[in-house]
Structure formats: structure tokens, C-alpha cells
Short mmCIF file of C-alpha atoms in Angstrom, two decimals:
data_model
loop_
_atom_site.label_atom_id
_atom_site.label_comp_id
_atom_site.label_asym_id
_atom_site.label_seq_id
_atom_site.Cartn_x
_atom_site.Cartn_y
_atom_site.Cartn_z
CA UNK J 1 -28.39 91.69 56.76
CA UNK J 2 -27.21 90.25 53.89
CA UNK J 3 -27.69 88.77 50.28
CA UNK J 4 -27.28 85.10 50.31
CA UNK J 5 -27.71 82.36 47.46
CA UNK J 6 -29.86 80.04 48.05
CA UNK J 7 -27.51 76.73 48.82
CA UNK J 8 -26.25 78.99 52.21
CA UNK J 9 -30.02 79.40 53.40
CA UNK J 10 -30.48 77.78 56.80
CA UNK J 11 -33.42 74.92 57.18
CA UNK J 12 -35.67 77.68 58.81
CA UNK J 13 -35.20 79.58 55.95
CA UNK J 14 -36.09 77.51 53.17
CA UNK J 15 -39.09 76.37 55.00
CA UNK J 16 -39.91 80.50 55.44
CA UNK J 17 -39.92 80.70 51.68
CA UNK J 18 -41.84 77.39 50.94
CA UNK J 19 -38.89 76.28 48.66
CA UNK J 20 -39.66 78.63 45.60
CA UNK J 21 -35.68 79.71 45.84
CA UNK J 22 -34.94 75.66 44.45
CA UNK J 23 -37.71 75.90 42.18
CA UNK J 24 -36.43 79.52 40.56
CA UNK J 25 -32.45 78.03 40.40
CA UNK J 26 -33.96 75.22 38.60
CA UNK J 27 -35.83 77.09 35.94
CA UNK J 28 -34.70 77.32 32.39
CA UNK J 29 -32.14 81.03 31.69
CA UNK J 30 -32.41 81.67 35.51
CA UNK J 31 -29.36 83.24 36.46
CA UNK J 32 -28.85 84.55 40.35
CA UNK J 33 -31.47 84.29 42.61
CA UNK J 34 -30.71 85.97 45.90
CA UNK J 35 -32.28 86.21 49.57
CA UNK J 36 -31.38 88.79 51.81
CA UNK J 37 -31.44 87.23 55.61
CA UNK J 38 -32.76 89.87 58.17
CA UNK J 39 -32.88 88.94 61.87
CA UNK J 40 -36.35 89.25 63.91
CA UNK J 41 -38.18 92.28 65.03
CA UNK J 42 -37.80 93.22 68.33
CA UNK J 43 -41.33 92.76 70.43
CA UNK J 44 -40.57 96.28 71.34
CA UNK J 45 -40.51 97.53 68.04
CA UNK J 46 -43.47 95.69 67.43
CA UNK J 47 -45.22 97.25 70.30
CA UNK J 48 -43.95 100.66 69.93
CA UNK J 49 -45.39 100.38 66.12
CA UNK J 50 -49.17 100.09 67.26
CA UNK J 51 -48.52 102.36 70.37
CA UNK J 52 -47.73 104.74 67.63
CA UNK J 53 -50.23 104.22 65.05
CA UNK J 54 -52.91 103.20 67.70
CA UNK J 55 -53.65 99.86 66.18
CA UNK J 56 -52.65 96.05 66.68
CA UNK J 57 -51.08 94.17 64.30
CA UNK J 58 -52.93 90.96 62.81
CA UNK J 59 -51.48 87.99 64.78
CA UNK J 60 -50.33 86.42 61.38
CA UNK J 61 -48.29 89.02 60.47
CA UNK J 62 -46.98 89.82 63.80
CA UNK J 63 -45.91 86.01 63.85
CA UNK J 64 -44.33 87.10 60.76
CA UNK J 65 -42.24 89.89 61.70
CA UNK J 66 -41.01 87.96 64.88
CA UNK J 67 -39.31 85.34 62.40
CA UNK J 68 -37.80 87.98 60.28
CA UNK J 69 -38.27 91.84 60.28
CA UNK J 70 -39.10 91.98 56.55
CA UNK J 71 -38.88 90.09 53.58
CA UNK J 72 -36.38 90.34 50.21
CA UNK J 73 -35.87 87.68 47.33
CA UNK J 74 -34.74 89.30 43.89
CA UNK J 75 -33.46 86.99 41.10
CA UNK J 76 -32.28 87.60 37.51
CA UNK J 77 -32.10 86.27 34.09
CA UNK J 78 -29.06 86.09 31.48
CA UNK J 79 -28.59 87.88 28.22
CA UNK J 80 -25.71 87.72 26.76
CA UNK J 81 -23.91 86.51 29.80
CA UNK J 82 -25.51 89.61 31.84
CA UNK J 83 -28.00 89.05 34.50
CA UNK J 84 -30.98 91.39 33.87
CA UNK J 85 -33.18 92.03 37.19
CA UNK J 86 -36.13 90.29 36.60
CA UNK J 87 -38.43 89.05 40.07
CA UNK J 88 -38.94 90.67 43.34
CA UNK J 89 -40.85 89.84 46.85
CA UNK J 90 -40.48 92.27 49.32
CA UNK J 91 -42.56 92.85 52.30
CA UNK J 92 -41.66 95.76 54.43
CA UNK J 93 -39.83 95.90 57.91
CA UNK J 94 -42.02 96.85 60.80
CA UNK J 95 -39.98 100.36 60.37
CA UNK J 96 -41.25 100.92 57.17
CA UNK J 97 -44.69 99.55 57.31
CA UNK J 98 -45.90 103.80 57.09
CA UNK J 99 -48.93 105.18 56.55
CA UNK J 100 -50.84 106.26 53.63
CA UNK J 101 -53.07 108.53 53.04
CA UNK J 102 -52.18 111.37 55.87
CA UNK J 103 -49.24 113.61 53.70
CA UNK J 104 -49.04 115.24 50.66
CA UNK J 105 -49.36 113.70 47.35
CA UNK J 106 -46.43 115.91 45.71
CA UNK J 107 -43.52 117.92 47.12
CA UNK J 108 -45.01 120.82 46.99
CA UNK J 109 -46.49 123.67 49.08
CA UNK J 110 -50.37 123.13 49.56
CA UNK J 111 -50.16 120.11 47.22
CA UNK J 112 -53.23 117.92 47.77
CA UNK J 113 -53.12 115.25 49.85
CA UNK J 114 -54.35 111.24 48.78
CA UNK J 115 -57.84 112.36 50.87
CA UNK J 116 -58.12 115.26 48.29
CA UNK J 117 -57.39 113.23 45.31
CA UNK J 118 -60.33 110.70 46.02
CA UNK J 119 -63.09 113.22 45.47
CA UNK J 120 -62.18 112.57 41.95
CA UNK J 121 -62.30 109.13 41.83
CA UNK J 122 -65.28 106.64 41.14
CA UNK J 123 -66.68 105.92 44.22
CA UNK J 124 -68.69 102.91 42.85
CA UNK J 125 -68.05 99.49 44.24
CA UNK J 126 -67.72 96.09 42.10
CA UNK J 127 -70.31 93.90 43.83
CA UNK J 128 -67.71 91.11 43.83
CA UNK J 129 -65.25 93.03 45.93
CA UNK J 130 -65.69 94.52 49.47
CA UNK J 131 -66.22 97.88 50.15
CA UNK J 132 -62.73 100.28 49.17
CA UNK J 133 -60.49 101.77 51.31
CA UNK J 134 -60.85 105.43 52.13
CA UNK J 135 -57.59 107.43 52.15
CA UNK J 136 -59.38 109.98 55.17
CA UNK J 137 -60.11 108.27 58.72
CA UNK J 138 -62.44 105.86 57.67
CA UNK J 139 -59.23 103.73 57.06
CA UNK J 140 -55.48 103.32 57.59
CA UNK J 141 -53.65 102.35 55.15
CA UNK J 142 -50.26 100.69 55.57
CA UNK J 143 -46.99 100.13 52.86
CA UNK J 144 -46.20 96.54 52.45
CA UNK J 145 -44.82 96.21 49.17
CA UNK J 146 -43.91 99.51 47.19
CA UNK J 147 -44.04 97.12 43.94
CA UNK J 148 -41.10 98.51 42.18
CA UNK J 149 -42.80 101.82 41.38
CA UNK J 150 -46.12 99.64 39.73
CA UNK J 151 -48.46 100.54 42.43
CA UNK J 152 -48.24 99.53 46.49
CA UNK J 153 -49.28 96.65 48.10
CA UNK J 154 -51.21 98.06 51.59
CA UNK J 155 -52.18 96.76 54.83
CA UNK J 156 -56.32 97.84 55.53
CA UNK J 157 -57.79 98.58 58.53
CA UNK J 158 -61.21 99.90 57.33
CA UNK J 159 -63.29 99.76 60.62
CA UNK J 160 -61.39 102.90 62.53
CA UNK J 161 -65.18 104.22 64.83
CA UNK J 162 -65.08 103.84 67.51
CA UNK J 163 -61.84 102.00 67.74
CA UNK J 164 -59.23 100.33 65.28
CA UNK J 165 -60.31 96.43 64.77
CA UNK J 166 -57.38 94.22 64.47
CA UNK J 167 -59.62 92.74 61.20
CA UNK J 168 -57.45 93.40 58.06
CA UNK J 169 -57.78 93.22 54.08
CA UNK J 170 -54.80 93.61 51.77
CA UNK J 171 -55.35 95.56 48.89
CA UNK J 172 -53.41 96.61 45.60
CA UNK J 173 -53.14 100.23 44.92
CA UNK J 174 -52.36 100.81 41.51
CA UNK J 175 -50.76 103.99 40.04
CA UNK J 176 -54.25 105.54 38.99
CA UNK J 177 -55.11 105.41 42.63
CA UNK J 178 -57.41 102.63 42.25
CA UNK J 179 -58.03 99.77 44.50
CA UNK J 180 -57.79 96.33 44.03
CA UNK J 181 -59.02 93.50 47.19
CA UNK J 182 -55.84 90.83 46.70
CA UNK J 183 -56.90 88.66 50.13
CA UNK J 184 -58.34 88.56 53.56
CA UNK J 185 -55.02 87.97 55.68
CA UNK J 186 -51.20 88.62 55.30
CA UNK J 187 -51.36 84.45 55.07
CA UNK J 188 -53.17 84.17 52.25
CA UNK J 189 -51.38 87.10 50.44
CA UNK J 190 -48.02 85.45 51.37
CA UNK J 191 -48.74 82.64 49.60
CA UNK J 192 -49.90 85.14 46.31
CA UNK J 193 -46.59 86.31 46.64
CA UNK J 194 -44.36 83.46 46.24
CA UNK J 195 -46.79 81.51 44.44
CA UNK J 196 -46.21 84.13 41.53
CA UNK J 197 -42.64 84.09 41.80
CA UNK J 198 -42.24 88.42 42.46
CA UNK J 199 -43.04 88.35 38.39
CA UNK J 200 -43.20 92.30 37.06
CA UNK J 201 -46.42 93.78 37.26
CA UNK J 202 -48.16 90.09 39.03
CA UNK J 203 -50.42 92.35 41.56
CA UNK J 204 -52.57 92.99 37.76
CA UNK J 205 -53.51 89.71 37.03
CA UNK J 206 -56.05 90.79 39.69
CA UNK J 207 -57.17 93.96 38.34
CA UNK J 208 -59.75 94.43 35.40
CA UNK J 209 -57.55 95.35 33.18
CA UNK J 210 -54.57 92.94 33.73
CA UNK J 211 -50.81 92.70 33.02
CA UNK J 212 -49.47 94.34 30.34
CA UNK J 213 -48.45 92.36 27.09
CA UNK J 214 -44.69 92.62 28.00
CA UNK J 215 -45.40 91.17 31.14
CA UNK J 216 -48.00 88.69 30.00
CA UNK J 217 -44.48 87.23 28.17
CA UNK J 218 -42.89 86.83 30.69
CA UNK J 219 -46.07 85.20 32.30
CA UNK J 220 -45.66 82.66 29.88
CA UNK J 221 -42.44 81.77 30.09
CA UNK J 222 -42.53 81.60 33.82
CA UNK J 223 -45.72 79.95 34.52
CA UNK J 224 -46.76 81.43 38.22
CA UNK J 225 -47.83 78.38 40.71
CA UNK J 226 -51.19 78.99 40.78
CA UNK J 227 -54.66 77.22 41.02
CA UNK J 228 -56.71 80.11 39.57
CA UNK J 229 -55.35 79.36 35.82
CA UNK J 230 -58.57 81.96 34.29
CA UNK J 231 -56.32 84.88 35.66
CA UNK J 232 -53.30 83.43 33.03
CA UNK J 233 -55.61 82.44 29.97
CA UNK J 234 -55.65 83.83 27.00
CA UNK J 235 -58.17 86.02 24.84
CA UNK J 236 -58.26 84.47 21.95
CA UNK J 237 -58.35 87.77 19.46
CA UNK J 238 -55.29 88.50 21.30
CA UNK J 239 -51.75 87.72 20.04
CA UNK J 240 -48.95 86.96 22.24
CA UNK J 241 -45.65 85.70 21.41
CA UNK J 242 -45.12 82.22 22.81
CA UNK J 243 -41.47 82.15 24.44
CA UNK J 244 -39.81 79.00 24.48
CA UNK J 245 -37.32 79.14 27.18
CA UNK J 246 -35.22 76.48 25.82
CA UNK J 247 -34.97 78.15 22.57
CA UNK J 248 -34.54 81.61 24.34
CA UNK J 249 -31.60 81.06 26.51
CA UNK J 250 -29.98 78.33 23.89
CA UNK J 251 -26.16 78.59 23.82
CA UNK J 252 -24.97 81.02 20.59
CA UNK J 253 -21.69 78.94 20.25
CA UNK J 254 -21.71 76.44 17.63
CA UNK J 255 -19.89 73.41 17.74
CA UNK J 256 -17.23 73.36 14.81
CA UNK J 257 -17.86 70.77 12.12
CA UNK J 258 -14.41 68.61 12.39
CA UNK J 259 -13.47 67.64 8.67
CA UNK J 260 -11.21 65.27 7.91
CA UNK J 261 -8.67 65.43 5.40
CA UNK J 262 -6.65 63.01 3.51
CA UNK J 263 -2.74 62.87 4.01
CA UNK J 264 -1.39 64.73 1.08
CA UNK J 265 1.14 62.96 -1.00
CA UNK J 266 4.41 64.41 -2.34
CA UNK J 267 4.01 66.61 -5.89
CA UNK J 268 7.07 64.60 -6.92
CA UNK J 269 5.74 61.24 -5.85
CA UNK J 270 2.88 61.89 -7.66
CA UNK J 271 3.99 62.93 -10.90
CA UNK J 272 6.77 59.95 -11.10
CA UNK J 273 3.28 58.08 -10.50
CA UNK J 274 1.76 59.61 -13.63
CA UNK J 275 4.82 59.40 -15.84
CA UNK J 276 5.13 55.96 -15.29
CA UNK J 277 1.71 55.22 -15.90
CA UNK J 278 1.37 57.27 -19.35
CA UNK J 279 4.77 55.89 -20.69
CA UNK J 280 3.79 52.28 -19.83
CA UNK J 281 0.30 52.54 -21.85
CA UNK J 282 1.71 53.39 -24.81
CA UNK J 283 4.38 50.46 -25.17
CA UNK J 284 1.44 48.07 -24.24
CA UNK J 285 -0.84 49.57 -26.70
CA UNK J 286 2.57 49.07 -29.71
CA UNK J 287 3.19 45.39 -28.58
CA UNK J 288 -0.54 44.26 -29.15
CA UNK J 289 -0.32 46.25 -32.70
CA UNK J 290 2.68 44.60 -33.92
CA UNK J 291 1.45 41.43 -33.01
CA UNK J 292 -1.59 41.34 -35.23
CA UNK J 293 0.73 42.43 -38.06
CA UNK J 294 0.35 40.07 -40.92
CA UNK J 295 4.48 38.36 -41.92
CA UNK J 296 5.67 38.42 -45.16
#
């Protein structure tokens, strides 16, 4: 396993990530943009996983894990010629693909568990979203992405009685322990990923509330490749900076204005020059006097 620019990839690898790697190296202020290669899952690991967790995989993302046992793309941006982490896709090896929902919370003795917490919580469903995942044994809930500490990306199985159905959901957990339905299979929600280029904060532009203004920057700059364009517009009380990448990641050096001089002449060259010229005037100027002198 490692980190490997994007001109080492193998064929099977560019087709894995659809080609976004060319399209982020091609962007404007773009700086490293870096793949880490992992091999396949075993089938035993595979198999060992559900044995474990008494539930089978969804074929797509089985499929998935048997071409590589997770999934890692970071890339980076310049600032004064230092890259600043910027994107991330991850997707989780079958190892870490654990369960939510079952430990505690917090570190601490008799903390409450995830189950506890959603007592709490509003239990009332948007009509335009399926019913939520429960954090007790109505559902298990699996780690995909851990989001960079902005809420997890989780695996659903919400029919558990009287046995696990291989039928998934993914869903977007964000920090206030709310849930947000993302898609129907791992497919689809493969394609969410790398369509919005691992931007900060991207799993929002599905929530109610959205991404936050900082983010919503660099939304604009980097333009996710998306056909749902409502999730990207604009409110038009609000006021965002427009950032011109061009202008953004424009060169600081100047190019020094070249002026020419003219070749000096000698100081003594120069004043022979204007003592001949100021003692030759005056003669000139006696001649023509004398000559319009009237003769006695």
C-alpha cells in the first residue's frame, strides 16, 4: 500500500476512479493529488466479515472490495508554494467497515451509548426521505467514510426481524446525530463521491441546512460534477465571495520592466562640445554686425 501520483496509476486503476485523478491535476492551483493503491480483499475476509456480523454484504460492494480492499484519493492546493490538504475520498477496508451504534458514546464509565442518545432526538420523518436508521436492533449501522471528523458516512441494514436482508441504504450521519438518506446502493453513492471531488463538508449539500459558507467557496471554485445543480445554487439574500481561480493562484512575481538607457558620453567630450558651440556664436553674431556698419 502505497501513495502514488496519478501518471503511475495502472489502466485498471484509472478506470476504478472514472478519471477524476486527470480531471483534479488539470484544475486551476491544484497542487498534488495522490492515490493510495491497496490490493484486493481476501474472499475470506469477506466471508469471515458477515460470519461475524451475521449479515451479507450487498453484491455491489462486495464486487468492490474484491478489486481493492478500500478506497483513498487526497489532493492539495498551493499557497505560497505550500500544498494545503484540501479533498478526500475514502471508503473503508472490509477491516474497518465496524459497527455503530452497539458501544459507548464517550470514554467513560456508564457513558450512554448511541441507543441512549436517540431518545432525545426528533423522531419525525421528512416525507421525502425513507424511514431513519435506529441506532438499537432495528438496524446495523456500518463506518464507510469517517468524513474527516464532519460526520460518518454508514452502511444501513434497517430490516434486522426476523433475519438481516442483504437490502441496503447509505446514509450521512452528521455530528448532531442526525440522519441524512445520500442513495440506495454503494453504486450510486460511489459515483456521489467522486462526482464531488472529496470537497470539505460535500455529504451537506444533502442536508437541510447545507455546507457551510467556507465550504460553499470552495464549492465555487471547484464546481462538483454534478447533474443536480439546485443543491449548488445560490440564495439570493445571501453573499458569497466569488473566487476566481485564475486570479487566486496567479503568480506574485512580476516581470521587471527592462529600460533602456542611452550610452553616456564623456563629461569632457561634452563640454569641448559646448565650448565650441558658445565661442563660435558669438564671432558669427560680430561678423554680421560689422558688416551692416555704415563706411566713412
Amino acid at each position: 500500500m502505497e501513495d502514488k501520483p496519478y501518471s503511475s496509476l495502472k489502466p485498471s486503476l484509472d478506470r476504478l476512479t472514472l478519471g477524476v485523478i486527470r480531471i483534479l491535476e488539470t484544475s486551476p492551483g491544484v497542487d498534488e493529488v495522490m492515490f493510495v493503491e491497496k490490493e484486493p480483499a481476501e474472499r475470506h475476509s469477506i466471508v469471515s466479515w458477515e460470519q461475524k456480523n451475521s449479515c451479507v454484504l450487498p453484491e455491489d460492494l462486495k464486487n468492490f472490495y474484491l478489486m481493492s480492499d478500500g478506497f483513498h484519493i487526497t489532493w492539495s492546493v498551493k499557497f505560497d508554494d505550500n500544498p494545503m490538504p484540501l479533498g478526500s475520498m475514502v471508503i473503508n477496508s472490509i477491516s474497518k467497515l465496524s459497527r455503530l451504534g452497539g458501544s459507548s458514546a464517550y470514554a467513560l464509565p456508564s457513558a450512554p451509548t448511541l441507543a441512549d442518545l436517540e431518545d432525545d432526538m426528533d423522531k419525525e420523518g421528512n416525507e421525502d426521505q425513507p424511514e431513519k436508521p435506529h441506532f438499537d436492533s432495528r438496524s446495523l449501522i456500518f463506518e464507510l467514510d469517517p468524513c474527516n471528523g464532519n460526520g460518518k458516512v454508514c452502511l444501513v441494514y434497517k430490516h434486522t426481524k426476523p433475519v438481516v436482508t442483504p437490502d441496503t441504504e447509505i446514509w450521512f450521519l452528521d455530528r448532531a446525530l442526525y440522519w441524512h438518506f445520500l442513495t440506495d446502493t454503494f453504486t450510486a453513492y460511489y459515483r456521489l463521491l467522486l462526482t464531488h471531488l472529496g470537497l470539505p463538508q460535500w455529504q451537506y449539500a444533502f442536508t437541510s441546512y447545507g455546507v457551510t459558507p467556507q465550504a460553499k467557496q470552495w464549492f465555487n471554485m471547484y464546481k462538483p460534477i454534478t447533474i443536480n445543480t439546485a443543491l449548488l445554487s445560490e440564495e439570493p439574500d445571501s453573499f458569497v465571495n466569488k473566487l476566481d481561480p485564475n486570479k487566486v493562484f496567479k503568480s506574485k512575481n512580476k516581470t521587471p520592466v527592462i529600460k533602456k538607457k542611452l550610452p553616456a558620453q564623456p563629461s569632457g567630450s561634452q563640454k569641448s562640445h559646448a565650448s565650441t558651440t558658445s565661442s563660435k556664436t558669438p564671432s558669427l553674431s560680430g561678423n554680421s554686425l560689422r558688416k551692416r556698419e555704415p563706411q566713412t
